[in-house]
Structure formats: structure tokens, C-alpha cells
Coordinates of C-alpha atoms in Angstrom, one line a residue:
M1 CA 96.5 45.9 159.0
V2 CA 95.0 43.7 156.3
Y3 CA 91.7 43.3 158.1
R4 CA 91.4 47.0 158.9
S5 CA 92.1 47.9 155.2
R6 CA 89.5 45.4 154.1
S7 CA 86.9 46.9 156.4
Q8 CA 87.7 50.3 155.0
V9 CA 87.0 48.9 151.5
I10 CA 83.6 47.6 152.7
R11 CA 82.9 51.0 154.4
N12 CA 83.5 52.7 151.0
L13 CA 81.0 50.6 149.1
P14 CA 78.0 52.6 150.1
M15 CA 79.7 55.8 149.0
I16 CA 80.5 54.2 145.7
A17 CA 76.9 53.0 145.2
G18 CA 75.7 56.5 146.2
L19 CA 77.9 58.1 143.6
M20 CA 76.7 55.7 140.9
W21 CA 73.0 56.3 142.0
R22 CA 73.3 60.1 141.9
A23 CA 75.2 59.9 138.6
G24 CA 72.3 58.2 136.8
R25 CA 69.6 56.1 138.5
W26 CA 67.9 54.6 135.4
I27 CA 71.3 53.8 133.8
L28 CA 72.3 51.9 137.0
V29 CA 69.1 50.0 137.0
I30 CA 69.4 49.0 133.4
S31 CA 73.0 48.0 133.8
I32 CA 72.2 45.7 136.8
A33 CA 69.2 44.1 135.1
C34 CA 71.1 43.4 131.9
R35 CA 74.0 41.8 133.8
L36 CA 71.7 39.6 135.9
M37 CA 69.9 38.4 132.8
L38 CA 73.2 37.8 131.0
G39 CA 74.4 35.7 133.9
L40 CA 71.6 33.2 133.2
V41 CA 72.2 32.9 129.4
P42 CA 75.3 30.6 129.6
L43 CA 73.4 28.1 131.9
G44 CA 70.4 28.2 129.6
I45 CA 72.5 27.6 126.4
I46 CA 74.5 24.6 127.8
A47 CA 71.3 23.1 129.4
I48 CA 69.6 23.2 126.0
S49 CA 72.7 21.8 124.3
R50 CA 72.7 18.9 126.8
M51 CA 69.1 18.1 125.7
I52 CA 70.0 18.3 122.0
I53 CA 73.0 16.0 122.4
D54 CA 71.0 13.4 124.4
I55 CA 68.3 13.4 121.8
V56 CA 70.7 13.1 118.9
S57 CA 72.8 10.4 120.7
A58 CA 69.6 8.3 121.3
G59 CA 69.5 7.4 117.5
P60 CA 67.6 8.3 114.4
G61 CA 64.2 7.6 115.9
A62 CA 64.4 10.3 118.5
G63 CA 62.8 12.8 116.2
S64 CA 63.9 16.1 114.6
G65 CA 61.0 18.2 115.8
P66 CA 62.2 18.6 119.3
V67 CA 65.7 19.2 118.1
G68 CA 64.6 22.0 115.8
A69 CA 62.6 23.7 118.6
L70 CA 65.5 23.4 121.0
I71 CA 67.9 24.9 118.4
A72 CA 65.5 27.8 117.8
L73 CA 65.3 28.3 121.6
E74 CA 69.1 28.3 121.9
F75 CA 69.3 30.8 119.1
G76 CA 66.9 33.0 120.8
L77 CA 69.0 32.9 124.0
A78 CA 72.2 33.7 122.1
A79 CA 70.5 36.6 120.3
L80 CA 69.1 37.9 123.6
G81 CA 72.7 37.8 124.9
V82 CA 74.0 39.9 122.0
I83 CA 71.2 42.5 122.5
L84 CA 71.7 42.7 126.2
M85 CA 75.5 43.2 125.7
R86 CA 74.9 46.0 123.2
I87 CA 72.6 47.7 125.7
L88 CA 75.3 47.3 128.4
V89 CA 77.9 49.0 126.2
F90 CA 75.5 51.9 125.7
A91 CA 74.6 52.1 129.4
D92 CA 78.3 51.8 130.5
A93 CA 79.4 54.6 128.2
L94 CA 76.8 56.9 129.6
A95 CA 77.5 55.8 133.2
E96 CA 81.2 56.6 132.8
E97 CA 80.5 60.2 131.7
R98 CA 77.8 60.7 134.3
F99 CA 80.1 59.3 137.1
T100 CA 83.0 61.6 136.1
E101 CA 80.6 64.6 136.0
R102 CA 79.0 63.9 139.3
T103 CA 82.2 63.1 141.1
S104 CA 83.9 66.2 139.7
L105 CA 81.0 68.4 140.7
E106 CA 80.9 67.1 144.2
I107 CA 84.7 67.5 144.6
M108 CA 84.5 71.1 143.4
A109 CA 81.6 71.9 145.6
H110 CA 83.2 70.4 148.7
A111 CA 86.6 72.0 148.0
S112 CA 84.9 75.4 147.7
E113 CA 83.6 75.1 151.3
M114 CA 87.1 74.5 152.8
E115 CA 88.8 77.4 154.5
E116 CA 91.8 79.0 152.9
A117 CA 94.2 77.7 155.6
L118 CA 93.8 74.2 154.4
Y119 CA 95.2 75.1 151.0
E120 CA 98.5 75.8 152.6
D121 CA 98.7 72.3 154.2
P122 CA 100.7 69.8 152.1
V123 CA 98.6 66.9 153.6
F124 CA 95.4 68.5 152.4
H125 CA 97.0 69.0 149.0
D126 CA 97.8 65.3 148.8
K127 CA 94.2 64.4 149.7
L128 CA 92.8 66.9 147.2
E129 CA 95.1 65.6 144.5
R130 CA 94.1 62.0 145.1
A131 CA 90.4 63.0 145.3
R132 CA 90.7 64.8 141.9
L133 CA 92.1 61.6 140.4
Q134 CA 89.1 59.7 141.5
A135 CA 86.9 61.8 139.3
T136 CA 88.7 60.5 136.2
D137 CA 91.0 57.6 136.9
R138 CA 88.5 55.7 139.0
V139 CA 85.9 55.6 136.3
V140 CA 87.2 52.1 135.7
I141 CA 85.5 51.1 139.0
L142 CA 82.2 51.1 137.1
K143 CA 83.4 48.5 134.6
T144 CA 85.0 46.5 137.5
F145 CA 81.8 46.5 139.5
G146 CA 79.9 45.5 136.4
D147 CA 82.3 42.7 135.6
L148 CA 82.0 41.5 139.2
L149 CA 78.2 41.5 139.0
L150 CA 78.0 39.8 135.6
N151 CA 80.6 37.1 136.3
G152 CA 79.1 36.6 139.7
A153 CA 75.7 35.9 138.2
V154 CA 77.3 33.5 135.6
A155 CA 79.3 31.7 138.4
I156 CA 76.3 31.3 140.7
S157 CA 74.0 30.0 137.9
L158 CA 76.6 27.5 136.7
C159 CA 77.5 26.4 140.2
V160 CA 73.8 25.7 140.8
G161 CA 73.8 23.6 137.7
L162 CA 76.9 21.7 138.9
G163 CA 75.3 21.3 142.4
L164 CA 72.3 19.5 140.8
Y165 CA 74.8 16.7 139.9
S166 CA 77.1 16.8 142.9
Y167 CA 77.9 19.4 145.6
L168 CA 81.4 18.0 145.7
Y169 CA 82.2 19.7 142.4
V170 CA 81.1 23.1 143.8
L171 CA 83.1 22.6 147.0
V172 CA 86.3 21.7 145.1
L173 CA 85.9 24.8 142.9
L174 CA 85.4 27.1 145.8
A175 CA 88.1 25.5 148.0
T176 CA 90.7 25.9 145.3
S177 CA 89.6 29.5 144.3
V178 CA 89.4 31.2 147.7
P179 CA 93.2 31.3 148.3
V180 CA 93.6 33.1 145.0
L181 CA 91.1 35.7 146.1
W182 CA 92.9 36.2 149.4
V183 CA 96.4 36.6 147.8
E184 CA 95.1 38.9 145.1
G185 CA 93.4 41.1 147.7
A186 CA 96.5 41.3 149.8
M187 CA 98.5 42.3 146.8
S188 CA 96.0 45.0 146.0
L189 CA 96.3 46.5 149.5
R190 CA 100.1 46.6 149.2
W191 CA 99.7 48.4 145.8
Y192 CA 97.4 50.9 147.3
A193 CA 99.7 51.6 150.2
L194 CA 102.6 52.2 147.8
K195 CA 100.6 54.6 145.6
T196 CA 99.5 56.5 148.8
R197 CA 103.1 56.9 149.9
Q198 CA 104.2 58.1 146.5
T199 CA 101.6 60.9 146.2
P200 CA 103.9 63.7 147.4
Q201 CA 106.7 62.6 145.0
R202 CA 104.3 62.4 142.1
R203 CA 103.1 65.9 142.8
Y204 CA 106.7 67.0 142.7
L205 CA 107.1 65.3 139.3
D206 CA 104.0 67.1 138.1
Y207 CA 105.5 70.4 139.3
L208 CA 108.8 69.7 137.4
R209 CA 106.9 68.8 134.2
L210 CA 104.9 72.1 134.5
L211 CA 108.1 74.1 135.3
A212 CA 109.8 72.7 132.2
S213 CA 107.0 73.3 129.8
S214 CA 104.7 76.1 131.0
R215 CA 104.5 79.5 129.4
E216 CA 104.9 81.3 132.7
S217 CA 108.3 79.7 133.4
S218 CA 109.7 79.3 129.9
K219 CA 111.6 82.6 129.8
E220 CA 113.5 82.0 133.0
V221 CA 114.1 78.4 132.2
K222 CA 115.8 79.4 129.0
L223 CA 117.6 82.4 130.5
F224 CA 119.0 80.5 133.5
Q225 CA 119.6 77.4 131.3
L226 CA 117.6 75.3 133.8
G227 CA 116.3 72.7 131.3
A228 CA 119.0 70.1 131.9
E229 CA 118.8 70.5 135.7
I230 CA 115.0 70.1 135.7
R231 CA 115.2 67.0 133.6
S232 CA 118.0 65.6 135.8
R233 CA 115.9 66.1 139.0
Y234 CA 112.9 64.7 137.3
L235 CA 114.8 61.6 136.2
E236 CA 116.3 61.1 139.7
S237 CA 112.9 61.3 141.4
S238 CA 111.1 59.3 138.7
R239 CA 113.7 56.4 138.9
K240 CA 113.1 56.1 142.6
L241 CA 109.4 55.7 142.1
I242 CA 109.9 53.2 139.2
E243 CA 112.3 51.1 141.4
E244 CA 109.6 50.9 144.1
V245 CA 106.9 50.0 141.5
D246 CA 109.3 47.4 140.0
R247 CA 109.9 45.7 143.4
E248 CA 106.2 45.6 144.2
Q249 CA 105.2 44.2 140.8
R250 CA 107.8 41.5 141.1
R251 CA 106.1 40.4 144.4
R252 CA 102.8 40.4 142.6
L253 CA 104.2 38.3 139.8
V254 CA 105.5 35.6 142.2
A255 CA 102.3 35.7 144.3
G256 CA 100.2 35.3 141.2
S257 CA 101.5 31.8 140.6
I258 CA 99.0 30.6 143.2
G259 CA 96.4 30.7 140.4
I260 CA 97.7 27.2 139.6
V261 CA 95.8 25.9 142.6
S262 CA 92.5 27.0 140.9
I263 CA 93.5 25.3 137.7
A264 CA 94.3 22.1 139.6
G265 CA 90.8 22.1 141.1
Q266 CA 89.2 22.5 137.7
Y267 CA 91.0 19.6 136.2
G268 CA 90.4 17.5 139.3
I269 CA 86.6 17.9 138.6
Y270 CA 87.3 17.1 134.9
A271 CA 88.8 13.8 136.0
L272 CA 85.8 12.9 138.2
V273 CA 83.3 13.7 135.5
V274 CA 85.1 11.8 132.8
L275 CA 85.5 8.8 135.0
A276 CA 81.7 8.9 135.9
A277 CA 80.9 9.0 132.2
A278 CA 83.2 6.2 131.3
A279 CA 81.5 4.1 134.0
G280 CA 78.2 4.8 132.3
K281 CA 76.8 6.9 135.1
L282 CA 76.4 10.0 132.9
S283 CA 74.9 10.4 129.4
V284 CA 76.8 12.1 126.7
G285 CA 74.7 15.2 127.1
S286 CA 75.3 15.3 130.8
L287 CA 79.0 14.9 130.2
F288 CA 79.0 17.9 127.9
F289 CA 76.9 19.9 130.3
L290 CA 79.2 19.2 133.3
L291 CA 82.4 19.9 131.4
A292 CA 81.0 23.1 130.0
A293 CA 79.7 24.1 133.4
V294 CA 83.0 23.4 135.1
T295 CA 84.9 25.3 132.5
G296 CA 82.5 28.2 132.5
S297 CA 82.1 28.4 136.3
A298 CA 85.9 28.2 136.9
R299 CA 86.5 30.9 134.3
A300 CA 83.7 33.0 135.9
L301 CA 85.0 32.5 139.4
Q302 CA 88.5 33.5 138.3
E303 CA 87.0 36.7 136.8
V304 CA 84.9 37.3 139.9
F305 CA 88.1 37.1 142.1
K306 CA 90.0 39.2 139.7
A307 CA 87.2 41.8 139.7
A308 CA 86.9 41.6 143.5
A309 CA 90.6 42.2 143.9
S310 CA 90.5 45.0 141.4
L311 CA 87.4 46.5 143.1
A312 CA 89.3 46.3 146.4
D313 CA 92.1 48.1 144.8
Q314 CA 89.8 50.8 143.4
A315 CA 87.8 51.1 146.6
N316 CA 91.1 51.6 148.5
F317 CA 91.9 54.5 146.3
L318 CA 88.3 55.8 146.8
D319 CA 89.1 55.8 150.5
D320 CA 91.0 59.0 149.7
L321 CA 87.8 60.4 148.2
A322 CA 85.8 59.4 151.2
H323 CA 88.3 61.1 153.6
F324 CA 88.2 64.2 151.4
F325 CA 84.4 64.3 151.7
E326 CA 84.6 63.8 155.4
L327 CA 86.7 67.0 155.8
R328 CA 84.6 69.8 157.4
P329 CA 85.4 73.5 157.5
A330 CA 87.0 74.4 160.9
R331 CA 85.6 78.0 161.0
P332 CA 83.0 78.7 163.7
V333 CA 79.5 78.9 162.2
G334 CA 78.3 81.7 164.6
Q335 CA 74.8 83.0 164.3
M336 CA 75.0 83.3 160.5
R337 CA 73.8 86.9 160.5
R338 CA 73.4 89.0 157.4
L339 CA 75.3 92.3 157.1
D340 CA 73.0 95.3 157.7
L341 CA 73.5 98.1 155.2
P342 CA 74.5 100.9 155.0
L343 CA 77.4 100.4 157.4
K344 CA 77.1 102.5 160.6
T345 CA 80.1 101.8 162.8
G346 CA 82.5 100.3 160.3
L347 CA 85.3 97.9 161.0
E348 CA 87.4 97.3 164.1
F349 CA 90.4 95.1 164.7
R350 CA 90.8 94.7 168.5
D351 CA 94.1 93.2 169.7
V352 CA 94.2 90.7 166.9
H353 CA 96.9 88.0 166.9
F354 CA 97.7 85.5 164.1
R355 CA 100.3 83.0 163.0
Y356 CA 100.1 80.6 160.1
S357 CA 99.7 76.9 160.7
G358 CA 103.0 75.1 161.3
S359 CA 104.9 78.4 162.0
D360 CA 106.1 79.7 165.3
R361 CA 106.5 83.2 163.9
P362 CA 103.6 85.6 164.7
I363 CA 102.4 87.6 161.7
L364 CA 100.1 89.9 163.7
N365 CA 101.0 90.7 167.3
G366 CA 98.2 92.7 168.9
V367 CA 96.9 94.7 165.9
S368 CA 94.2 97.3 166.7
F369 CA 92.6 99.9 164.4
T370 CA 89.3 101.1 163.1
I371 CA 87.9 102.0 159.7
E372 CA 84.8 104.3 159.5
P373 CA 82.3 104.1 156.6
G374 CA 83.5 106.3 153.8
E375 CA 87.1 106.4 155.1
R376 CA 89.9 105.4 152.7
I377 CA 92.6 103.5 154.6
A378 CA 96.0 102.5 153.3
L379 CA 98.2 99.8 154.7
V380 CA 102.0 100.1 154.2
G381 CA 104.9 98.1 155.6
D382 CA 107.8 95.8 154.6
N383 CA 107.1 92.5 153.0
G384 CA 105.9 90.0 155.5
S385 CA 104.7 92.7 157.9
G386 CA 101.1 91.4 157.8
K387 CA 99.3 93.6 155.3
S388 CA 97.8 90.8 153.2
T389 CA 97.1 88.8 156.3
I390 CA 94.9 91.6 157.6
I391 CA 92.9 91.4 154.4
K392 CA 92.6 87.6 154.6
L393 CA 91.3 87.9 158.2
L394 CA 88.8 90.6 157.2
L395 CA 87.5 88.3 154.4
R396 CA 87.3 85.3 156.9
L397 CA 89.7 83.3 154.8
Y398 CA 91.4 82.7 158.1
E399 CA 90.3 83.0 161.7
P400 CA 92.4 85.1 164.2
E401 CA 94.3 83.2 166.8
G402 CA 93.5 85.9 169.4
G403 CA 91.5 89.1 169.7
S404 CA 88.4 89.9 167.7
I405 CA 87.3 91.6 164.5
L406 CA 84.0 93.6 164.6
L407 CA 81.9 94.8 161.6
N408 CA 79.1 97.1 162.4
G409 CA 79.8 96.4 166.1
I410 CA 79.2 92.6 165.6
P411 CA 81.9 89.9 165.7
L412 CA 82.8 89.0 162.1
A413 CA 82.5 85.3 163.0
D414 CA 78.7 85.8 163.5
Y415 CA 78.1 86.7 159.9
D416 CA 77.2 84.3 157.1
P417 CA 80.4 84.0 155.0
A418 CA 78.4 83.8 151.8
D419 CA 76.5 87.0 152.6
L420 CA 79.8 88.7 153.6
Y421 CA 81.5 87.7 150.4
R422 CA 78.6 89.2 148.4
R423 CA 79.2 92.6 150.1
V424 CA 82.9 92.7 149.3
G425 CA 84.7 94.0 146.1
V426 CA 88.3 92.9 146.2
V427 CA 91.4 92.8 143.9
F428 CA 94.1 90.5 145.2
Q429 CA 97.8 91.0 144.4
D430 CA 97.7 87.5 142.8
F431 CA 94.3 88.0 141.1
V432 CA 93.1 85.3 138.7
R433 CA 93.4 85.7 135.0
Y434 CA 90.4 83.9 133.8
E435 CA 91.0 82.4 130.3
V436 CA 87.4 83.1 129.1
S437 CA 85.8 86.0 127.3
F438 CA 86.5 89.6 128.3
R439 CA 82.8 90.0 129.3
D440 CA 83.0 86.9 131.5
N441 CA 86.2 88.1 133.1
I442 CA 84.4 91.0 134.5
A443 CA 81.0 89.4 135.0
F444 CA 82.4 86.6 137.1
A445 CA 82.4 89.0 140.1
S446 CA 78.6 89.2 140.0
L447 CA 77.0 86.6 137.8
D448 CA 73.5 88.1 138.2
R449 CA 74.8 91.0 136.1
L450 CA 76.1 88.8 133.3
D451 CA 73.2 90.0 131.1
D452 CA 73.4 93.7 132.3
P453 CA 75.6 95.4 129.7
E454 CA 75.1 98.8 131.4
A455 CA 76.5 97.6 134.7
L456 CA 79.4 95.8 133.0
A457 CA 80.2 98.9 131.0
R458 CA 80.2 101.2 134.1
A459 CA 82.6 98.8 135.9
A460 CA 84.9 98.7 132.9
R461 CA 84.9 102.5 132.6
S462 CA 85.7 102.9 136.3
A463 CA 88.8 100.8 135.9
R464 CA 89.6 102.1 132.3
A465 CA 89.2 98.5 131.2
D466 CA 86.8 99.7 128.4
E467 CA 89.9 101.0 126.6
V468 CA 91.3 97.5 126.6
A469 CA 88.1 96.1 125.1
E470 CA 88.2 98.6 122.3
R471 CA 91.6 97.3 121.2
L472 CA 90.6 93.7 121.2
P473 CA 89.7 92.1 117.8
G474 CA 86.7 90.3 119.4
G475 CA 85.7 93.2 121.7
W476 CA 83.8 92.0 124.7
N477 CA 83.6 88.5 123.3
Q478 CA 87.3 88.1 122.9
I479 CA 88.7 85.0 124.6
L480 CA 91.6 86.1 126.9
G481 CA 94.8 84.1 127.5
R482 CA 96.7 81.6 125.3
R483 CA 95.2 78.4 126.6
F484 CA 92.4 78.1 123.9
A485 CA 92.4 78.7 120.2
G486 CA 91.8 82.3 119.2
G487 CA 92.8 83.5 122.7
L488 CA 94.7 86.8 123.1
D489 CA 96.9 87.5 126.1
L490 CA 96.9 90.9 127.8
S491 CA 99.8 92.9 129.3
G492 CA 100.1 93.0 133.1
G493 CA 98.5 96.4 133.3
E494 CA 95.6 95.4 131.1
W495 CA 94.9 92.3 133.2
Q496 CA 95.0 94.5 136.3
R497 CA 92.4 96.9 134.8
V498 CA 90.1 93.9 134.2
A499 CA 90.6 92.7 137.8
L500 CA 89.7 96.2 139.0
A501 CA 86.6 96.2 136.9
R502 CA 85.5 93.0 138.6
A503 CA 85.8 94.7 142.0
Y504 CA 83.9 97.7 140.8
L505 CA 81.0 95.6 139.4
R506 CA 79.9 94.4 142.8
D507 CA 77.5 96.5 144.8
A508 CA 80.0 96.3 147.6
A509 CA 79.9 97.7 151.1
I510 CA 83.6 97.0 151.5
L511 CA 86.3 97.7 148.8
I512 CA 89.7 96.1 149.2
L513 CA 92.6 96.6 146.8
D514 CA 95.8 94.6 147.4
E515 CA 98.5 96.2 145.2
P516 CA 95.9 97.4 142.8
T517 CA 98.1 99.6 140.5
A518 CA 101.4 97.8 140.6
A519 CA 101.4 97.2 136.8
L520 CA 99.8 100.5 135.8
D521 CA 101.6 103.6 134.4
A522 CA 101.6 106.8 136.5
D523 CA 98.8 108.5 134.6
T524 CA 96.4 105.5 134.6
E525 CA 97.3 104.9 138.3
S526 CA 96.2 108.4 139.2
E527 CA 93.0 108.2 137.3
V528 CA 92.1 104.8 138.7
F529 CA 92.7 105.9 142.3
E530 CA 90.5 109.0 141.7
Q531 CA 87.7 106.8 140.5
F532 CA 88.3 104.5 143.5
A533 CA 88.0 107.5 145.8
A534 CA 84.6 108.3 144.3
L535 CA 83.4 104.8 144.6
A536 CA 84.6 104.6 148.2
R537 CA 82.1 107.2 149.4
E538 CA 79.8 105.7 152.1
R539 CA 81.8 102.5 151.8
L540 CA 84.6 101.0 153.8
S541 CA 87.7 100.9 151.7
L542 CA 91.2 99.5 152.3
V543 CA 94.2 99.7 150.0
V544 CA 97.5 97.9 150.3
S545 CA 100.3 99.3 148.2
H546 CA 104.0 99.8 148.0
R547 CA 103.5 102.9 145.7
F548 CA 103.4 106.0 147.8
S549 CA 101.9 108.0 145.0
T550 CA 98.7 106.0 145.7
V551 CA 99.1 105.7 149.4
R552 CA 99.5 109.5 150.1
K553 CA 95.9 110.1 148.8
A554 CA 94.4 108.0 151.5
D555 CA 92.5 109.6 154.4
R556 CA 94.6 107.6 156.9
I557 CA 97.7 105.5 156.6
L558 CA 98.5 102.6 158.9
V559 CA 102.1 101.6 159.1
L560 CA 102.8 98.0 160.0
V561 CA 106.1 97.0 161.6
D562 CA 106.7 93.5 163.0
G563 CA 103.0 92.7 163.1
R564 CA 102.0 95.9 164.9
I565 CA 100.5 99.2 164.0
A566 CA 103.6 101.4 164.5
E567 CA 102.2 104.7 163.0
S568 CA 98.8 106.0 162.0
G569 CA 97.8 109.3 160.3
D570 CA 97.5 111.1 157.0
H571 CA 100.4 111.7 154.7
D572 CA 101.3 115.1 156.0
S573 CA 101.2 114.2 159.7
L574 CA 103.3 111.1 159.1
M575 CA 105.9 113.0 157.2
R576 CA 106.1 115.5 160.1
L577 CA 106.5 112.6 162.5
G578 CA 109.6 111.6 160.7
G579 CA 109.2 107.9 161.5
R580 CA 109.1 104.7 159.4
Y581 CA 106.6 106.1 156.8
A582 CA 108.6 109.2 156.2
H583 CA 111.7 107.1 155.7
L584 CA 110.1 104.8 153.2
Y585 CA 108.4 107.6 151.3
T586 CA 111.7 109.6 151.1
L587 CA 113.6 106.5 150.0
Q588 CA 111.1 105.8 147.2
A589 CA 110.8 109.5 146.1
S590 CA 114.6 109.7 145.9
S591 CA 114.7 106.7 143.6
Y592 CA 112.8 108.7 141.0
G593 CA 115.5 111.4 141.1

């Protein structure tokens, strides 16, 4: 297990180096060069000090000229060290910001390529959560890597100096330091394994913190008096994690005592050096040089081993980032065709079957229907009947388990997903409320129209979102939501109008509305649907709604029951049929008195 984990650490080093290189090449080069030069400064200083001490100890006749020159040279080396260290501070600060930026960008880019099904997999969420942490928490790896490089250069240069006197000194230092490295590395691997096991529980703690303090949940938390219960559950889960951390840290505390072995080796060399000087085999300057070299190299080796263990720890955590980047979309690539416009043969679901990963219950069980260009189709059915699943399959957020989906007579899997997305205008039931400006909230649907005020205004008018903008203090530049200073939240209906405007902004061949008018009043709902009907001409349009005042205006209504199309027709024909649709419509109409 230990050997395999160490090999994984080594495997991750190229990825780490690649991230650093992409984050800032010239910064990395400067950082390495400065550290290598700084590694030689201590050796140069103690070598010059040795010469100064030998000259002075030789007596008054040794001459002050050479001593003055050597002091000036040593001053120059010390000054160079200060300058190099300041350059390092500058380079490291920039490197940290660049590393965070580059890692975050690559994580966001890769996450956007993953199919929707992965986001419902808890294992994927754990990997994504740990990968996100690498973009910020693992910035310390830059400093750790730098410390390893700097102290390694110091240790090597001073060990070379020791080796010029006796290889025995170097062998003793290494022999008493390697066990420390091994134990520290093993402890790092155990710490990584613990953190990995705790990821699901820590996500649960994050959820409890959010539940107890977020604006979205605050009303129900107060109303149901859930605060004490949430805190109790948080404390119970947190204590379990702390107990595990406490046990592991106790092990590390005991194992860390092996560092005494390294100290013993250092003082063993001290004894040998002092005895040699007492026997007259070493000059005073050489005695100073060796004692300083032993102290410096021992300290540097300890720092090297500490940095190596820390780097192994950090690289282990970066193993999660490596695994995340290794994930690949499971969707078939197909021929990557582009959608030919205008649509000619529309959309066809042909005996489509689907169930969500990890579930034995089929959501769609042989669904077949067609939608012609210009036809307005409504989907109705009980919750869980498969309405939203049909939309997700149409958008290729999921792939069908069986059957096929054709668009313009061509399998949907053959189309380039990016091109398909550009041709779709959609409002999901759980649409995003972007906490940016009102203008950006609409323009996010088609960024190439961000600087096209006429297109933005047309989309807003179509959804009656222009009325919302007129009431905002900042108009189109007003920041929406409460997350940022100066932001203003909207009502549910106002947010829905903004989401509709996003769908209308796109030059879409397919319009999809999932519960588009749930938060709108009756008058606004009627007006919005009339506008939608006008926009749907020569387009393929699909509406999912529980409000039959909207549904009845569709050209054709598909009734889903237990994952199948149970009924199909317009409002009048379905009412005459007296089936499931008629029952639901009558039930809803009666509730209005």
C-alpha cells in the first residue's frame, strides 16, 4: 500500500510541474534560479569565514589587506542573499495567484465538459469537491516545492564541503536522516487516507452550515425551530471527525520522536570534528567551517525531509485533482454534425427507455412521439412521470438507455453538442438566478449579443421583463440578488420573466419551457404564452406545465403516465376522450370554484 501510494505521488509530479509551468513560465524560471543561487550562499559565506579565521589566528603579521577583501566579499554574498530572497518573495506571491487562477480555470473548463448524469453521482461530487480545494488549499504546494529546492541546494553544497574533509561525515548524516524521511512519509500517507475517507462527512458539515445560515433556508429554519437540531447534528458529526483526527495526530506525535536519531548523528560528527581539532589535525578556521557545515547541512536536510514529506502529503491530495482531470465524458461523440436549418422533419422519440443511474425504476418505458416544425407541444403528467427527463434527453444532458431520438431525421447522438446547445432556447423549472446585472442576466444566454441593446430589448419585451427593468433603481445595470453590495432581489415572477427573456434572446430552432409560468399571475401568463406562440412559428416548441390554462393553448398535448404516452391530442379531443387529461383538467378547474 505504501509503495503504491508513493508511486502515485511520483506520478503526480509531472502534473504539478505542468500546472506551475502553465501558470507562469518566467516566474517559475526566476524562482528556480534564485533558489539554486541561494543554496550556494551559505557555503560561500562559511568558506570565506574559514579563511578569515585562519588568517587572523596566524598572528599580527598575516596582514589586514586580505582580511578586508574577504570581509567585503562575504558582505557581497550576504547582500546577494538578501536581494535574491526579496525577488523570491515577489515571485512566490505572483506564482500563488497564477497557480490558483490556472488550476481554477482548468477545473471549471473540465467540469463543464462532464455529462449531467455525473452530477447526480455522490462519488463524482466527492472528487469534484476535493478537486476544487486543490485550486486554493493546495497553493501551499508551491512554497513546499520551493523550500525543498532551496534547502536541497543548501544541503548538497554543504555536504560537498563536508565531503572534502571526510566522506564519513556525509554518510553519518544521511544514515541518521533517512529513517526520519521514511516515517514522515508514512505518516503523510496515513493523513491523506484519513482526509479522503472524511470527504463525504465534511460535505455533510458544509451542507449543515449552509442550511443553518443561508437566506434560502432561514425562514423555514426559524418557523420549524430547526436551529438547535441542526447544531446538534453538526456537533455530533463534527465530534466524530475530530476524534479521528485526534487519534491520527497522536500517532504522528509519537512517530515524530524518531527525529532524535538525526540529532544524534549530528552530535556524533561534532564529537569527531572536535577531537580532530584537539589533536591538531584541523586549523581553527577548518574547525569553524566543519561545525558550521554540519549544523547547516543537518538543518537543511531536516528541512528537506520535512518539505519532502509535506510535498508527498500535498501530492497525495493532488491525486484527487489528477483523477478528476482523467475523467472523460461518457457520451458517444458520433459524427459531430451541425444542425441544418430550417428544421424540416422535426423531432422524433422512437421507443425511448431511460432510468437514472443507481435506480431500478424506469422513468421512460418505450416513449414514442413526434414534433413537427412550428408545432407547439405540451407535456403533462404527475410528478415523476418523466416530463423533465424527456427534456434532458432532448438536450443530450443524458443518453437514452434504449430506443433512439431523431432530429431532422438524424440521430441526436450524431450532432455536435455545442452546436445543438446554440440552437436551443430553454427555461428550466430550476433556472439559475445569476447575481449579476439585469443586462448580464439576459445576455448570458447569447454572449455575442451582450453589446446589442436592440436584441436584448426585444427579448425583454417578449417576456415582459422590460417592465421589471423600468422599476429597478439601476435599470439595466442594476445588480440582482443579495450576495453583493447594492444588489436588489426580485420576486419569483420577476425572476421568471428574466429567465424567459434569456430563452427568447437566442436565435433558437428549438424552444423548451419547463414550468415557464408557475410564478406568474394569470394576466401575465396569458400574455407571455401568446408571445411564445408567436415566437414558436417555424420552430420546434415544447412546454411542460401543471397549469392547464397554459397547456390547453398547445397544438397537441402529450399525457405521460408511468413513463409512457397514454394520451395525445388537442385540448378539445382529450376532453371528449374523458381520460387522464380530462380528469386532471376538471380537477384543477374545480379548485378555482
